[in-house]
GROMACS .gro file of C-alpha atoms in nm:
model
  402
    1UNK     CA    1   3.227   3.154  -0.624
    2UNK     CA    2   3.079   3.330  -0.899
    3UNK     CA    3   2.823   3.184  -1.140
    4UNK     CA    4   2.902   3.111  -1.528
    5UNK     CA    5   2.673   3.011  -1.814
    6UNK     CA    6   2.793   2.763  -2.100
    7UNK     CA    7   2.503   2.594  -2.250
    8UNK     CA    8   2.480   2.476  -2.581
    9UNK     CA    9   2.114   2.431  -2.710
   10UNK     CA   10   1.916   2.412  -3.003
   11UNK     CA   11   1.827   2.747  -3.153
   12UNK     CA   12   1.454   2.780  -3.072
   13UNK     CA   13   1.587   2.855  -2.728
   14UNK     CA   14   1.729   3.172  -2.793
   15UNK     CA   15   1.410   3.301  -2.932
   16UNK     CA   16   1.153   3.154  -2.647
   17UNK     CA   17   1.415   3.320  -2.365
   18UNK     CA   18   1.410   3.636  -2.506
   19UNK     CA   19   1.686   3.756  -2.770
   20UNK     CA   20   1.743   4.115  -2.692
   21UNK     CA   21   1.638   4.312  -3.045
   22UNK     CA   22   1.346   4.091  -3.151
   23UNK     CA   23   1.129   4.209  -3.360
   24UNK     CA   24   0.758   4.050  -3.530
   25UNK     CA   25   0.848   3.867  -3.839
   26UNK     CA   26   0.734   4.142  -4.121
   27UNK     CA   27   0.774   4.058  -4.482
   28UNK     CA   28   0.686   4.334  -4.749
   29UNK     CA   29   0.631   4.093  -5.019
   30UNK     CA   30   0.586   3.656  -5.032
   31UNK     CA   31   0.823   3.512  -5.219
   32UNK     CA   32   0.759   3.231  -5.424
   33UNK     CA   33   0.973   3.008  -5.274
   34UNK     CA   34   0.753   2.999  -4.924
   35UNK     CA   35   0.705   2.737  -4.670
   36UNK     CA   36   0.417   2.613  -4.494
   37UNK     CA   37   0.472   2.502  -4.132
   38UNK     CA   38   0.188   2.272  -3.968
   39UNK     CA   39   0.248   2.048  -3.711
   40UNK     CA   40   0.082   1.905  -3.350
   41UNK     CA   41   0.174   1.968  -3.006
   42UNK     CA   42   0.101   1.562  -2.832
   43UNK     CA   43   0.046   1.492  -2.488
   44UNK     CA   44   0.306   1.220  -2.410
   45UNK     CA   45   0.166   1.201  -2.050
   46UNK     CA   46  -0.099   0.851  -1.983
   47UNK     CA   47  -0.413   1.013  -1.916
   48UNK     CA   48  -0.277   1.420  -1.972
   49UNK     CA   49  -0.399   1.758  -1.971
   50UNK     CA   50  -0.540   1.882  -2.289
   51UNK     CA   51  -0.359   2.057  -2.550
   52UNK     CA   52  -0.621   2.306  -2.666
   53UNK     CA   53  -0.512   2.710  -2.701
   54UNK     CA   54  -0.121   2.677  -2.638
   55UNK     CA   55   0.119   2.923  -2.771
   56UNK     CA   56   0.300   2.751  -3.037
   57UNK     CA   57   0.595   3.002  -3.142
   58UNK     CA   58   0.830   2.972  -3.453
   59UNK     CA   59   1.110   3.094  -3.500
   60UNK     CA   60   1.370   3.245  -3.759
   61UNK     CA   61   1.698   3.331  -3.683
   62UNK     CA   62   1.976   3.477  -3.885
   63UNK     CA   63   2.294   3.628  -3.886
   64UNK     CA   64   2.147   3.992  -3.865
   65UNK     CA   65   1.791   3.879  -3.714
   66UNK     CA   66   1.613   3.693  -3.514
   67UNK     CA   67   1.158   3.690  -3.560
   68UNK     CA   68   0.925   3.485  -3.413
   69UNK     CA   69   0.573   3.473  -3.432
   70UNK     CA   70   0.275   3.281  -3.246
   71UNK     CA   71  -0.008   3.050  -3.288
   72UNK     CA   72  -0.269   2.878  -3.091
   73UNK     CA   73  -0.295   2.509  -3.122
   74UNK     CA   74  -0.675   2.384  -3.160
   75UNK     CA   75  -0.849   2.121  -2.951
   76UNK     CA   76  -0.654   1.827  -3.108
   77UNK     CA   77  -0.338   2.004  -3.065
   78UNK     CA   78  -0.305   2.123  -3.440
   79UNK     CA   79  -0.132   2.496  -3.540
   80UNK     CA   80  -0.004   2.632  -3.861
   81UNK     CA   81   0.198   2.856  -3.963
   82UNK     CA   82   0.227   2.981  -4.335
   83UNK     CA   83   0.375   3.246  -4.590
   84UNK     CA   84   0.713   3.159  -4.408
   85UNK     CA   85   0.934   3.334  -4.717
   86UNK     CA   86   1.245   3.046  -4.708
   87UNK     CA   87   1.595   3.201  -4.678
   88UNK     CA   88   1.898   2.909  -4.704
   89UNK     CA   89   2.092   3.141  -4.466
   90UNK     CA   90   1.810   3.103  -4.186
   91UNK     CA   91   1.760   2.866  -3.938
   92UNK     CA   92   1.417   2.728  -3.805
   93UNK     CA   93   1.208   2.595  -3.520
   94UNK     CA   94   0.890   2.545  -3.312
   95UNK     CA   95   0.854   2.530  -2.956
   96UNK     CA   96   0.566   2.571  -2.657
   97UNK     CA   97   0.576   2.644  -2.288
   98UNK     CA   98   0.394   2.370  -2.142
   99UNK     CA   99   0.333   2.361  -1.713
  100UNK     CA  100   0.647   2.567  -1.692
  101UNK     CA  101   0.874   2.348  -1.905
  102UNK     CA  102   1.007   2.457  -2.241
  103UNK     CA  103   0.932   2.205  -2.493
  104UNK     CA  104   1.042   2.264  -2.937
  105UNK     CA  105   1.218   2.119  -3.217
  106UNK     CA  106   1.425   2.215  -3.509
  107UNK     CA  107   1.282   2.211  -3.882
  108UNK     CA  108   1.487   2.161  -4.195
  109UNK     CA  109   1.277   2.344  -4.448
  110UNK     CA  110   1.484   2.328  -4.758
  111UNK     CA  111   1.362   2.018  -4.873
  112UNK     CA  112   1.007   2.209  -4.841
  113UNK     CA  113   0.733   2.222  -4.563
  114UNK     CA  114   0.798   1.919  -4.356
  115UNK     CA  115   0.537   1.843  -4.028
  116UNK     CA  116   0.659   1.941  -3.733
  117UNK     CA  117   0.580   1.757  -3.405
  118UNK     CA  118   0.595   1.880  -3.028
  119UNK     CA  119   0.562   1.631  -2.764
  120UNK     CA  120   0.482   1.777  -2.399
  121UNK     CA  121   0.425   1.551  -2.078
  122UNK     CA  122   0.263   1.646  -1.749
  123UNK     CA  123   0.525   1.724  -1.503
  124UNK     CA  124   0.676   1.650  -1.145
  125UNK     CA  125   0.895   1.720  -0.838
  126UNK     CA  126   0.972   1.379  -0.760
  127UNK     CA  127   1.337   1.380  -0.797
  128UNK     CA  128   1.363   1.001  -0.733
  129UNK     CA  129   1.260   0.984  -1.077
  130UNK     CA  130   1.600   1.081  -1.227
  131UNK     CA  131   1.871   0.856  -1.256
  132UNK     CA  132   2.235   0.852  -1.414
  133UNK     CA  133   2.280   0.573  -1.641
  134UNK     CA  134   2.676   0.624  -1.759
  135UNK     CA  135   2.912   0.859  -1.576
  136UNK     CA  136   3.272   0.895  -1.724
  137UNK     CA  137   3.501   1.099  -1.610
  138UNK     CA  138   3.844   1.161  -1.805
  139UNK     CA  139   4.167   1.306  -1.682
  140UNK     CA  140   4.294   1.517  -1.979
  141UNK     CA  141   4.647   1.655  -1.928
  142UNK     CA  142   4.778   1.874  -1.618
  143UNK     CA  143   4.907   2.200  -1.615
  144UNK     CA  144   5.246   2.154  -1.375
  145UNK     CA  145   5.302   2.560  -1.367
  146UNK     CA  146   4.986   2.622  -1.179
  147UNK     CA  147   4.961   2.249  -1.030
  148UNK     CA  148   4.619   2.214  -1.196
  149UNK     CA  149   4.434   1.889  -1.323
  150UNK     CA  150   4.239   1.945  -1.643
  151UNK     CA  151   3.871   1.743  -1.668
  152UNK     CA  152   3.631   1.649  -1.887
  153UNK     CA  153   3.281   1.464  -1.725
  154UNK     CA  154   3.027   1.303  -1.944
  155UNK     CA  155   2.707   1.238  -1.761
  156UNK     CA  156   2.399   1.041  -1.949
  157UNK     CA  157   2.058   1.147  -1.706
  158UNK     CA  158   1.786   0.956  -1.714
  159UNK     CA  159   1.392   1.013  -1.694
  160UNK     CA  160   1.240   0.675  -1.716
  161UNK     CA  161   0.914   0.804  -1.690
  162UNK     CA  162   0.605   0.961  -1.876
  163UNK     CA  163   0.672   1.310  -1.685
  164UNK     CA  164   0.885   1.588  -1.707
  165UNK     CA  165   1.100   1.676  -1.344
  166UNK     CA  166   1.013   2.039  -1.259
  167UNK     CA  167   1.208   2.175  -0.983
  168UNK     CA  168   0.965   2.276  -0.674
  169UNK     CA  169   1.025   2.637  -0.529
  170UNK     CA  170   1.346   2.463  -0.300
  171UNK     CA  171   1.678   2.575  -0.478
  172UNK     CA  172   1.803   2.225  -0.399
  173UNK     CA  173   1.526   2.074  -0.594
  174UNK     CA  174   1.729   2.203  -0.925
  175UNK     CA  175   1.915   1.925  -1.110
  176UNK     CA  176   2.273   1.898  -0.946
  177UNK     CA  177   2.600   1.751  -0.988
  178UNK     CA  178   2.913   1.755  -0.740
  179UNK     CA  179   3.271   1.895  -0.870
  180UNK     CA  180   3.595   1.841  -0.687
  181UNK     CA  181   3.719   2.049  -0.398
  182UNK     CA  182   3.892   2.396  -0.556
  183UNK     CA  183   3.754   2.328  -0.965
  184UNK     CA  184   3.759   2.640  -1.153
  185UNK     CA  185   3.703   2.691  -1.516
  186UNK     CA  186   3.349   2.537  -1.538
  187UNK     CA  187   3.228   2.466  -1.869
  188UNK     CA  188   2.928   2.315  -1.938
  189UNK     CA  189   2.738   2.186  -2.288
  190UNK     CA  190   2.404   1.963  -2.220
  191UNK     CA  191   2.076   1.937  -2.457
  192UNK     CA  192   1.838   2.054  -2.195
  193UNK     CA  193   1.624   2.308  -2.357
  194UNK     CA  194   1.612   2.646  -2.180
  195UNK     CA  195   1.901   2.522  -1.962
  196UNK     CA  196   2.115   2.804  -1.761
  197UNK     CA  197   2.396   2.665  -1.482
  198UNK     CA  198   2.461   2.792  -1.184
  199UNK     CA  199   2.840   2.710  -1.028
  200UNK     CA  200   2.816   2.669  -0.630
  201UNK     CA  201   3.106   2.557  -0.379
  202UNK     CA  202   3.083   2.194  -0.362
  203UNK     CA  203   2.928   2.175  -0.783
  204UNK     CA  204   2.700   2.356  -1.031
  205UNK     CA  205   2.282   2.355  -1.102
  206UNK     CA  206   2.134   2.333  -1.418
  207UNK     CA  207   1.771   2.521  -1.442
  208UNK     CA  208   1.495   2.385  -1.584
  209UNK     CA  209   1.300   2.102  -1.644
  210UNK     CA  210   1.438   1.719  -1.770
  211UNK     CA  211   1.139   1.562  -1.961
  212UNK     CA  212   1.138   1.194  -2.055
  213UNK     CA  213   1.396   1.019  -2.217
  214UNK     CA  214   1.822   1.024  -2.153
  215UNK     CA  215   1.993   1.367  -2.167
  216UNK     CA  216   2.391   1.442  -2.228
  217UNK     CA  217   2.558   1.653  -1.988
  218UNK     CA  218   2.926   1.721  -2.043
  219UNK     CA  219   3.106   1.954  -1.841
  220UNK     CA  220   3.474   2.083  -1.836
  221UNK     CA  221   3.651   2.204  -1.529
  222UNK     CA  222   4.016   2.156  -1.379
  223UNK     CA  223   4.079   2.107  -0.985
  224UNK     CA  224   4.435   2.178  -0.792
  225UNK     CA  225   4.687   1.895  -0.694
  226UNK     CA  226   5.026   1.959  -0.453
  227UNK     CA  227   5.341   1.793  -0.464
  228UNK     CA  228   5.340   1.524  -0.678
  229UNK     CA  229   4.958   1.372  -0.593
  230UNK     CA  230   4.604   1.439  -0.609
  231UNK     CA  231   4.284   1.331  -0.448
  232UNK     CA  232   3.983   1.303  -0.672
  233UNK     CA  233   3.634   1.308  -0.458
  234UNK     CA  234   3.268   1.419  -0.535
  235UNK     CA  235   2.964   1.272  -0.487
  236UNK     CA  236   2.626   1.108  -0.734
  237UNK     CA  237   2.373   1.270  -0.680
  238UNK     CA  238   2.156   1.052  -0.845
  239UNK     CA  239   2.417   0.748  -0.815
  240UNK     CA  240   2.512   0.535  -1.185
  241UNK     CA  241   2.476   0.269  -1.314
  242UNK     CA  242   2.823   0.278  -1.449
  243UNK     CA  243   3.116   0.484  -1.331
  244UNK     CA  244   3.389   0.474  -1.606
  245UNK     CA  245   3.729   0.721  -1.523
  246UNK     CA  246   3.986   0.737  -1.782
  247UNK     CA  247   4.349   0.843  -1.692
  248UNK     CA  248   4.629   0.864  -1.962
  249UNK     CA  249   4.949   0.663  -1.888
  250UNK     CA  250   5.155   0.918  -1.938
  251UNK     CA  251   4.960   1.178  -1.719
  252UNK     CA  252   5.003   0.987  -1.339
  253UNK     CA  253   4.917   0.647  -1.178
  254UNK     CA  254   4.568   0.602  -1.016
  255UNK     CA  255   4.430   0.420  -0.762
  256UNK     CA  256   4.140   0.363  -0.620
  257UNK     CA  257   3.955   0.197  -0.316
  258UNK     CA  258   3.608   0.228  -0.462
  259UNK     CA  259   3.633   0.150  -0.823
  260UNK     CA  260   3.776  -0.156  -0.986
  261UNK     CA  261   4.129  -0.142  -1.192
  262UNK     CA  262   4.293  -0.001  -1.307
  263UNK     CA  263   4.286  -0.206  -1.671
  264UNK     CA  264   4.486  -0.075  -1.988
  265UNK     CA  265   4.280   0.096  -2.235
  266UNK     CA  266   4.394   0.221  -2.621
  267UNK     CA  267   4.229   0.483  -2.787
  268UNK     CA  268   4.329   0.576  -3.117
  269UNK     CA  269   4.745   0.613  -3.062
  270UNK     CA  270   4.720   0.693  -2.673
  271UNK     CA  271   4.720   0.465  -2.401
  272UNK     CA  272   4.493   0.514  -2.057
  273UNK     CA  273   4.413   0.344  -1.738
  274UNK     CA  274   4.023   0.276  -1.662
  275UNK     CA  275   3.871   0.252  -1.340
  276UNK     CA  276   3.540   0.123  -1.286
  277UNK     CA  277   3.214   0.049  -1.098
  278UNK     CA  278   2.895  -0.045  -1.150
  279UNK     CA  279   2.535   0.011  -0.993
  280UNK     CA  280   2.651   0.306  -0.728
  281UNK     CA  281   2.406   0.424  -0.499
  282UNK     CA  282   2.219   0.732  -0.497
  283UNK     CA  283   2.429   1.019  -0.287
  284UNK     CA  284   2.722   0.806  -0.292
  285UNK     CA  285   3.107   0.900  -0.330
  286UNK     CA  286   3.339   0.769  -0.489
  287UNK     CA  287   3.722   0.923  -0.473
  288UNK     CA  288   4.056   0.804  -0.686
  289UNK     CA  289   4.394   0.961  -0.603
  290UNK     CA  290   4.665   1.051  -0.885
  291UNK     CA  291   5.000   0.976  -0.796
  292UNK     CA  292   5.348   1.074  -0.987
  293UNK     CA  293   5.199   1.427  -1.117
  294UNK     CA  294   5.463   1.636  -1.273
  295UNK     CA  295   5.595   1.915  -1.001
  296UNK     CA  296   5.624   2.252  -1.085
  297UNK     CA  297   5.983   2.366  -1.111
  298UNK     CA  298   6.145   2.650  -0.888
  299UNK     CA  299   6.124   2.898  -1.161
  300UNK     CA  300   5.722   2.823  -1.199
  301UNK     CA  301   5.654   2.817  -0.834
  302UNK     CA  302   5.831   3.191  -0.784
  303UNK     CA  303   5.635   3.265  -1.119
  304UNK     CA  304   5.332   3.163  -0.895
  305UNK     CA  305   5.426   3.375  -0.612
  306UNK     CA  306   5.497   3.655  -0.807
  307UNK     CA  307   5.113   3.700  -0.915
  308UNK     CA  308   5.054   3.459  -1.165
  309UNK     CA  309   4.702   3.509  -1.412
  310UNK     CA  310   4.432   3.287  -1.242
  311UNK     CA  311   4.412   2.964  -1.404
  312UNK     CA  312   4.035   3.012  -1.470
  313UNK     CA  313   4.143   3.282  -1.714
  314UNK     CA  314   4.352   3.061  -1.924
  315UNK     CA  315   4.154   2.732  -1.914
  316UNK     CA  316   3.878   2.769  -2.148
  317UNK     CA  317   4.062   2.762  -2.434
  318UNK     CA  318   4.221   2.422  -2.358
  319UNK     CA  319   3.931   2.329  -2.220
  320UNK     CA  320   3.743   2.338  -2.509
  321UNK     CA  321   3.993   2.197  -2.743
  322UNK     CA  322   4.005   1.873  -2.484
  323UNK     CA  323   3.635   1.844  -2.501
  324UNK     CA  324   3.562   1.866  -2.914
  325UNK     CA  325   3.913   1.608  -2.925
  326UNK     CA  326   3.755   1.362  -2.711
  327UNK     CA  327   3.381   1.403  -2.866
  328UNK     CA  328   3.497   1.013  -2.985
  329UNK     CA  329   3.553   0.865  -2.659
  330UNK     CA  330   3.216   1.007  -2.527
  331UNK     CA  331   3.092   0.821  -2.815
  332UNK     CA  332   3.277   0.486  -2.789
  333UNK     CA  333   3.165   0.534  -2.401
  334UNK     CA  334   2.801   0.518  -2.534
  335UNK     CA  335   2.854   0.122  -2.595
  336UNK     CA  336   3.097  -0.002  -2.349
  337UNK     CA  337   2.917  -0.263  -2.109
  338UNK     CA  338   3.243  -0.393  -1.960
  339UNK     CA  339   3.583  -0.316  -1.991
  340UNK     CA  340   3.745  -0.377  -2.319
  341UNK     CA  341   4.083  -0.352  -2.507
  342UNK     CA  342   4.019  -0.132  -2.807
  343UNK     CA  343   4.297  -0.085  -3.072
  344UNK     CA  344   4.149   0.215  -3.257
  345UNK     CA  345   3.805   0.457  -3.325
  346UNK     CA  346   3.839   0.353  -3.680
  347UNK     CA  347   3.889   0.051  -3.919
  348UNK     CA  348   4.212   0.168  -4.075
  349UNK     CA  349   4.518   0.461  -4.084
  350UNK     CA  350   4.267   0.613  -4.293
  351UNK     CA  351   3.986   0.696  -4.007
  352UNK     CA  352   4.272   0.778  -3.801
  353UNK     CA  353   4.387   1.033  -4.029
  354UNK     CA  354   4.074   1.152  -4.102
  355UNK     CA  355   3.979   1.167  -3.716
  356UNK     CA  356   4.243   1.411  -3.652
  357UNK     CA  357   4.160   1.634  -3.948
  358UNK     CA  358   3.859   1.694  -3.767
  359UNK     CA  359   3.990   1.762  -3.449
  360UNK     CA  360   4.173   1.997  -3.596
  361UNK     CA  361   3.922   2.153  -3.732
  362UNK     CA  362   3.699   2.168  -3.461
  363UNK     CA  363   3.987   2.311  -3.249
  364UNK     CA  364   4.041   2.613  -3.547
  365UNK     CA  365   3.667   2.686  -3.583
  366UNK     CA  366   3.666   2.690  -3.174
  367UNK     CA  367   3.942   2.940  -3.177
  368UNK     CA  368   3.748   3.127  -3.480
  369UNK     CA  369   3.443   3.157  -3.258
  370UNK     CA  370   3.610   3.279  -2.933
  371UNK     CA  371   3.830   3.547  -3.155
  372UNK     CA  372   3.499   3.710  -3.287
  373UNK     CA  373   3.523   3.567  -3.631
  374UNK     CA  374   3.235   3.371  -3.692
  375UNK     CA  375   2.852   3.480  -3.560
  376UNK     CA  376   2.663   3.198  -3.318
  377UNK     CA  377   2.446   3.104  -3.637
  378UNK     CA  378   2.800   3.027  -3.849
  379UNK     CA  379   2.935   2.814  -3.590
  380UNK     CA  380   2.705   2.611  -3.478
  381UNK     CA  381   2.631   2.509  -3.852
  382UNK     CA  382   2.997   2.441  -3.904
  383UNK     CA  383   3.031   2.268  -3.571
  384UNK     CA  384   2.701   2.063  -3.608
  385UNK     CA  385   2.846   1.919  -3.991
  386UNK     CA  386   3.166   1.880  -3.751
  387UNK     CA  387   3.037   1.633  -3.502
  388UNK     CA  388   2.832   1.468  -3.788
  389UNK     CA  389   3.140   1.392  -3.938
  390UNK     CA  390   3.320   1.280  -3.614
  391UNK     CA  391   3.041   1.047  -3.506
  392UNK     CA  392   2.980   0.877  -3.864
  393UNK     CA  393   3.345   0.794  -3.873
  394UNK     CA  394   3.336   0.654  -3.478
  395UNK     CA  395   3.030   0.449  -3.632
  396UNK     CA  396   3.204   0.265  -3.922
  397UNK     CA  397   3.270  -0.023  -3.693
  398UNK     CA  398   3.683  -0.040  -3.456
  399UNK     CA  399   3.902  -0.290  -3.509
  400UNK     CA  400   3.927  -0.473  -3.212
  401UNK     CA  401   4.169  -0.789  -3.159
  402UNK     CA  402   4.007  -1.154  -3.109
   0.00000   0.00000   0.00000
């Protein structure tokens, strides 16, 4: 099966990996609207190497350019970087290579030089250290034509500890998650820095290292039912200590003999069944089945035969508009303890209007970006005020009956 890459990251990524094209930061003149970048690279490691003579790199990038440029950081960790001419149209960050993990932050500088802090940790191959906290896994619609189940997967993993996981020189060592027999159409967005993915037979890699902290991965894929039913069955890795799996009523009945449910769940104007479990063990599965799937008519299953376009041709785009639509529930997820009834994702017709102005507008800039009409640096901006916007409005507090 052959490999694809879909990682969203922060900027200072593309810089530290390599852009092709990039040139020293020049400037012929200093404006006087400059900036002065100084910051400290911290070891966040009990009793850690020192800090003393690491690159530090900071970057610039643009619509038409991308410059970096270096500096040591002195024995305390200290580095500086100044004469940084300010352009509104730029975007900016630090980062270091620290024990083979990739380590940065991004800096707002039009309010004027702010400090910028790097936090590195000593690092390990002790896998037991990574856990998942929150797995949910939603069923978004089904394509009967091709007999294919579109799926979004929102996994929260965990590094409870003072270290960052390295993988060792073992391939299996990388950071792993299983997919469902026959997926196709992987997508995948997480906030690992200097992340790439690798897609395998039985699930996909993710390179590089996962420091300290809890870490978003969200991936997008869609997996082949017959008939009228499909089995659902992968295994966790690094087990959960919730599972949540969200169906839509209207999509198929589930059922499960490992998860609890299914309960009725609203969200916003749609209603969906939830399965549940809690506390799974490590290299566990768990498997559901959908029942009452829509069949393909005789006219779609000669279209089939016939040569129809692969489905992982065609997915992305609804892919994509499935995962910025349900960029809500992933945050309603983020709270849910038990099982709850939960009339709406805002406190009025108001946030429900206004919630699907900006999934509309998240699905048009999507479309903008895969057409060639924006650059990377436009749409990230637009889709970064986007998601602001989504997750203050999820934040203003649902309604939820006594």
């Amino acid at each position: 099966m052959r490999s694809f890459r879909r990682v969203a990251v922060p900027l200072f990524v593309a810089g530290a990996l390599g852009w092709p094209g990039v040139i020293p930061a020049t400037h012929a003149q200093v404006s006087e609207d400059t900036r002065v970048v100084e910051g400290q690279v911290v070891n966040g490691t009990a009793g850690g190497g020192s800090v003393d003579g690491l690159a530090v790199v900071f970057h610039e990038e643009g619509i038409s350019r991308h410059d970096h440029r270096r500096a040591n950081s002195d024995a305390d960790g200290r580095f500086m970087f100044d004469e940084i001419v300010f352009d509104p149209e730029m975007q900016y960050g630090v980062s270091v290579d620290y024990r083979g993990a990739f380590y940065g932050t991004d800096l707002d500088l039009s309010q004027g030089s702010p400090p910028a802090s790097i936090t590195v940790y000593e690092v390990t191959d002790a896998e037991g250290i990574l856990t998942v906290s929150t797995a949910s896994i939603l069923i978004g619609e089904v394509d009967e034509a091709s007999q294919r189940v579109r799926t979004l997967e929102i996994a929260k993993l965990v590094n409870a500890t003072d270290r960052t996981y390295v993988p060792g020189p073992d391939p299996m060592g990388m950071v792993r998650f299983g997919l469902p027999s026959g997926a196709q159409g992987l997508q995948v967005s997480t906030n690992l820095l200097g992340a790439d993915v690798l897609q395998v037979d039985v699930g996909f890699a993710i390179t590089g290292g996962v420091p300290p902290g809890e870490h978003d991965v969200m991936y997008a894929y869609d997996f082949p039912y017959s008939a009228s039913q499909a089995s659902f069955a992968r295994s966790f890795r690094y087990g959960a200590g919730n599972v949540r799996v969200l169906v839509p009523l209207e999509v198929a009945r589930i059922s499960s003999r490992d998860l609890e449910g299914p309960e009725s769940v609203d969200i916003g104007s749609r209603s969906y069944q939830l399965l549940t479990a809690s506390d799974v063990p490590r290299g566990s599965r768990i498997s559901f089945d959908l029942l009452d799937l829509p069949r393909a008519s005789l006219g779609d299953r000669l279209g089939r035969s016939a040569g129809q376009v692969p489905m992982e041709y065609i997915a992305p785009a609804g892919l994509l508009l499935l995962m910025t639509a349900l960029i809500g529930i992933a945050l309603w997820m983020r709270g849910l303890a038990r099982p709850v009834f939960v009339s709406g994702m805002g406190d009025g017709a108001g946030n429900e209007v206004e919630r699907d102005r900006i999934i509309h507008e998240i699905a048009e800039l999507e479309d903008n970006y895969e057409g060639g009409g924006l650059s990377e640096t436009q749409y990230r901006r637009r889709r970064q005020a986007l998601m602001a916007r989504m997750a203050a409005l999820a934040t203003r507090g649902p309604a939820r009956p006594g």
